[in-house]
GROMACS .gro file of C-alpha atoms in nm:
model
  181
    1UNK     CA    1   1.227  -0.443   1.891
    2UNK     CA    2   1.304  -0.546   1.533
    3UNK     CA    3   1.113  -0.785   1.337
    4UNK     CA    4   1.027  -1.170   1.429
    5UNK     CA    5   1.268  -1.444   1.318
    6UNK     CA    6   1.182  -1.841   1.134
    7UNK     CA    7   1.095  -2.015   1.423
    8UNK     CA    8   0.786  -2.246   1.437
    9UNK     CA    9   0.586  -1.973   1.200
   10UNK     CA   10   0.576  -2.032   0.831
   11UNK     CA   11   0.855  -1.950   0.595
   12UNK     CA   12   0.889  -1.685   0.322
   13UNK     CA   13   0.825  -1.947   0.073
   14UNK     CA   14   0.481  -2.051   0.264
   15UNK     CA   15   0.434  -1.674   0.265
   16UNK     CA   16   0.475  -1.617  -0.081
   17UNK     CA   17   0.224  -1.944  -0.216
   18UNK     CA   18  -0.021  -1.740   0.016
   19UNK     CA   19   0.009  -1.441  -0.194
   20UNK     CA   20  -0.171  -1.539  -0.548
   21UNK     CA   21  -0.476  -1.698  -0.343
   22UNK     CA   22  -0.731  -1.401  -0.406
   23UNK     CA   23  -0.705  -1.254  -0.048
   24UNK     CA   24  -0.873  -0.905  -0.094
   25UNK     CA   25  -0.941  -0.592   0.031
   26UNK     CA   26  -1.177  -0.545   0.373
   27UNK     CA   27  -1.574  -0.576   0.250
   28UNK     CA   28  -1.642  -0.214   0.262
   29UNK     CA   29  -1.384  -0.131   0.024
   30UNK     CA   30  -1.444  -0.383  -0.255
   31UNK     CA   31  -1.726  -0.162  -0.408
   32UNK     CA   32  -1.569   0.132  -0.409
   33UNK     CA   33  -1.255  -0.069  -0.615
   34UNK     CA   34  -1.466  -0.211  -0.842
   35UNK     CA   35  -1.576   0.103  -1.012
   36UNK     CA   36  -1.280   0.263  -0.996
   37UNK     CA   37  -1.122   0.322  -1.329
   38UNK     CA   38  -0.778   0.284  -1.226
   39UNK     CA   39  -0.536  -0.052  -1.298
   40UNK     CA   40  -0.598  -0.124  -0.905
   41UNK     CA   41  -0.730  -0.471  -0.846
   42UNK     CA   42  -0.873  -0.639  -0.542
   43UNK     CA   43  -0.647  -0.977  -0.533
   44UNK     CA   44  -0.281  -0.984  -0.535
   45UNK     CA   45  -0.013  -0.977  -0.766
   46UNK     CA   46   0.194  -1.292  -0.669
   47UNK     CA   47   0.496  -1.122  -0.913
   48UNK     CA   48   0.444  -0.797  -0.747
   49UNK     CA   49   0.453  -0.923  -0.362
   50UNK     CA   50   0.749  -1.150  -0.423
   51UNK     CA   51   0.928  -0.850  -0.585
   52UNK     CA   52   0.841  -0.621  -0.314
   53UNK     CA   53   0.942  -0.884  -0.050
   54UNK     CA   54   1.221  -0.993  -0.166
   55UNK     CA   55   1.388  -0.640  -0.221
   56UNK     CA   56   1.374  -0.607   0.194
   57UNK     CA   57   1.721  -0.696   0.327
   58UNK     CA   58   1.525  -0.863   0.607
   59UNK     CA   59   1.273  -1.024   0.416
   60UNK     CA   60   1.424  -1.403   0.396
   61UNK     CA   61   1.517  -1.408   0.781
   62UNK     CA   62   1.140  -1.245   0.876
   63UNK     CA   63   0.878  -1.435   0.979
   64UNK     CA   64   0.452  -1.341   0.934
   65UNK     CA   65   0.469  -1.096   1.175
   66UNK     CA   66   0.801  -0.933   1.053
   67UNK     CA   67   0.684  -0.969   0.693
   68UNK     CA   68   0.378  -0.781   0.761
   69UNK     CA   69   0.584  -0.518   0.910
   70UNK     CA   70   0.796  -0.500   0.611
   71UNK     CA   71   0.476  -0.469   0.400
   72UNK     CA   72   0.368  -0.156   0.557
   73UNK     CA   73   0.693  -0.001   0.576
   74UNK     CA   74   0.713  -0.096   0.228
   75UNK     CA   75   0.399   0.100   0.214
   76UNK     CA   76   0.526   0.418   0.365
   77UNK     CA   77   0.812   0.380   0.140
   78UNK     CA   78   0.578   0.379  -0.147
   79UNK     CA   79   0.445   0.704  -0.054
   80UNK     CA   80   0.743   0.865   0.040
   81UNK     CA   81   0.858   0.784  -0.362
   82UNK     CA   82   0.487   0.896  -0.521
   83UNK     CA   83   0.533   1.243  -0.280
   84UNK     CA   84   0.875   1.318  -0.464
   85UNK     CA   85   0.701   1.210  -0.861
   86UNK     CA   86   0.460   1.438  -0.722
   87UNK     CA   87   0.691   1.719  -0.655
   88UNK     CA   88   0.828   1.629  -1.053
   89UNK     CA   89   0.593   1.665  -1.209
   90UNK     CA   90   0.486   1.985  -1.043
   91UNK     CA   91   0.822   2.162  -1.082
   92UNK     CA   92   0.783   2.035  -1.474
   93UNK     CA   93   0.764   2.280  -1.732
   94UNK     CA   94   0.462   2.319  -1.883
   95UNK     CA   95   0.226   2.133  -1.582
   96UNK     CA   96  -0.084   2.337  -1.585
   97UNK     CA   97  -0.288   2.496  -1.334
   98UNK     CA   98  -0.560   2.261  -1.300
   99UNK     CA   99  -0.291   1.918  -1.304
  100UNK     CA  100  -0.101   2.111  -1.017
  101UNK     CA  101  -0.413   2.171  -0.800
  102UNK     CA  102  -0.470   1.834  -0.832
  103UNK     CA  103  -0.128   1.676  -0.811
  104UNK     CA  104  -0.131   1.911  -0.480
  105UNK     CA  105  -0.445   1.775  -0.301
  106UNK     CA  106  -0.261   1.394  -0.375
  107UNK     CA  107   0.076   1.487  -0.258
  108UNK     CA  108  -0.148   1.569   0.086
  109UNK     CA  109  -0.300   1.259   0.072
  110UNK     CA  110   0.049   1.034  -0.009
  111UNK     CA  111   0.179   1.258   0.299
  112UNK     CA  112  -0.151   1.119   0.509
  113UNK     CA  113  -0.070   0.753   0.364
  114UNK     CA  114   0.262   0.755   0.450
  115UNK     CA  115   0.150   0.844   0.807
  116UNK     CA  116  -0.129   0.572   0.834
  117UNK     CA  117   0.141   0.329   0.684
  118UNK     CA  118   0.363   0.406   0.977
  119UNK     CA  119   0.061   0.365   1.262
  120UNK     CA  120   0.058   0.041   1.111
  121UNK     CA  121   0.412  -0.025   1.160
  122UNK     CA  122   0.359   0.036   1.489
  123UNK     CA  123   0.039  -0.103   1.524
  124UNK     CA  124   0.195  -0.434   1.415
  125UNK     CA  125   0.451  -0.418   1.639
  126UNK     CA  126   0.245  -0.403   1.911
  127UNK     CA  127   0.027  -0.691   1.797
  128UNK     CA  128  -0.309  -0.470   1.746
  129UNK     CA  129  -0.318  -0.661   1.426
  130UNK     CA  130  -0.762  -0.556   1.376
  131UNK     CA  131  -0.613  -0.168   1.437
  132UNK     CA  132  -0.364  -0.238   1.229
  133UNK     CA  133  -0.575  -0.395   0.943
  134UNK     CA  134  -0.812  -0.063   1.024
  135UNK     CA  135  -0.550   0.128   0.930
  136UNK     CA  136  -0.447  -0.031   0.651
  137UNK     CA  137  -0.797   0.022   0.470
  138UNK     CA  138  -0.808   0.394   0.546
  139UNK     CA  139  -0.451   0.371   0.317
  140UNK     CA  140  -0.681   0.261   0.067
  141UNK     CA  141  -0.952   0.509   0.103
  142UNK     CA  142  -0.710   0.763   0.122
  143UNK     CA  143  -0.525   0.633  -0.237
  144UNK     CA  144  -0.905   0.635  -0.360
  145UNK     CA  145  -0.935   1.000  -0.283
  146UNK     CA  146  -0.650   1.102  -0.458
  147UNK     CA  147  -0.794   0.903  -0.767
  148UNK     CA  148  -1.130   1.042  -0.758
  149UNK     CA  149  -1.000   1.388  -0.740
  150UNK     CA  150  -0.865   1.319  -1.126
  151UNK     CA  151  -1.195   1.118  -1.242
  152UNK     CA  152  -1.406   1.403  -1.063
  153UNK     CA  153  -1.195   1.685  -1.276
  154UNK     CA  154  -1.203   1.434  -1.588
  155UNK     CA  155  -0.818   1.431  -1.616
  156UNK     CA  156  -0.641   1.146  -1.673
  157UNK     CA  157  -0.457   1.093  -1.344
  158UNK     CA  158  -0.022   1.047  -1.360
  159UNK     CA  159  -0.014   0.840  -1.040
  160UNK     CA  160  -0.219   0.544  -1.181
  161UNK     CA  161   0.130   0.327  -1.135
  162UNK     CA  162   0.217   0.471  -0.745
  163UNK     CA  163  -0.208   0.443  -0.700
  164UNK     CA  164  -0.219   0.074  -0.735
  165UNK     CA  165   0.158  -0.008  -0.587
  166UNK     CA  166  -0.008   0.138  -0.282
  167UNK     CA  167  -0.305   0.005  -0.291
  168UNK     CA  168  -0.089  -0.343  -0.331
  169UNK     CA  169   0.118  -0.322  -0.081
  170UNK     CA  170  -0.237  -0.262   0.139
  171UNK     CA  171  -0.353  -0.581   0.023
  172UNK     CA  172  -0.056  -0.781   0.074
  173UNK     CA  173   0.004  -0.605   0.411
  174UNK     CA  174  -0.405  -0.729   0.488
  175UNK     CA  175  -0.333  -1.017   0.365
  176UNK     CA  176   0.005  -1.143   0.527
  177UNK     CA  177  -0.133  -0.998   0.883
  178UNK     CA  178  -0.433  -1.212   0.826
  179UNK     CA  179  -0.169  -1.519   0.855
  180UNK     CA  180  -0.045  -1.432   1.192
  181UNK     CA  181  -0.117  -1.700   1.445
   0.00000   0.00000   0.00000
């Protein structure tokens, strides 16, 4: 089916001036973000979107509804990348018992992120954009998860970085789907 092209829908550029206007994560959510003691914030990071856009080879010919797809297969790429640090830093010398266990039960829930990033593809695709945005904010509870397994162990967690890319990416997925007419 392929993504949407420009037609009558806004541009990349209208896209993009969207992107630093505080569009956050779904209600339920924001509490749970707040106290978290990760880097992870609620608004978006106009740098980060543009960045993450822009390195899709389809990105400048895509309309809303294409960019949004890009966004969560951005997403699943995401999680695909933090599965393989995962496996790293695992197979690194010296990685004790206790970081292993937990790097583990967070490679499980990257694996589960990169599937719900996927039903969102497709969700998307077939223009179930509330499913879609369901979907989206069980990525984030799932990211959440993984970060409260390190707070809850009191270790200080090595996917901090691949923790708030995804949780990103969720936003700007959210909030790009929110602009489809």
């Amino acid at each position: 089916e392929g993504f949407g092209w420009r037609s009558s829908l806004p541009s990349l550029s209208q896209v993009f001036s969207s992107c630093p206007t505080g569009l956050a994560l779904p209600p339920r959510h924001k509490r749970r973000a707040r106290r978290r003691p990760t880097s992870t914030s609620e608004s978006i990071d106009y740098h980060f979107c543009v960045l993450q856009l822009l390195g899709h080879h389809l990105s400048t010919e895509a309309d809303t509804w294409g960019l949004a797809q890009i966004a969560a297969l951005l997403g699943a790429n995401n999680a695909v990348h933090a599965k393989a640090y995962i496996d790293a830093l695992v197979a690194k010398p010296g990685t004790g018992e206790q970081m292993k266990r937990l790097l583990s039960q967070c490679k499980g829930l990257y694996h589960r992120t990169l599937v719900m990033f996927l039903l969102v593809n497709d969700e998307l695709k077939a223009r179930r954009y509330a499913s879609a945005k369901e979907k989206v904010a069980e990525t984030v509870a799932l990211l959440h998860q993984c970060d409260e397994a390190f707070v809850q162990a009191s270790v200080r967690s090595p996917l901090t970085k691949q923790s708030a890319d995804s949780v990103q990416l969720a936003i700007i997925c959210t909030a790009i789907t929110n602009l489809i007419k």
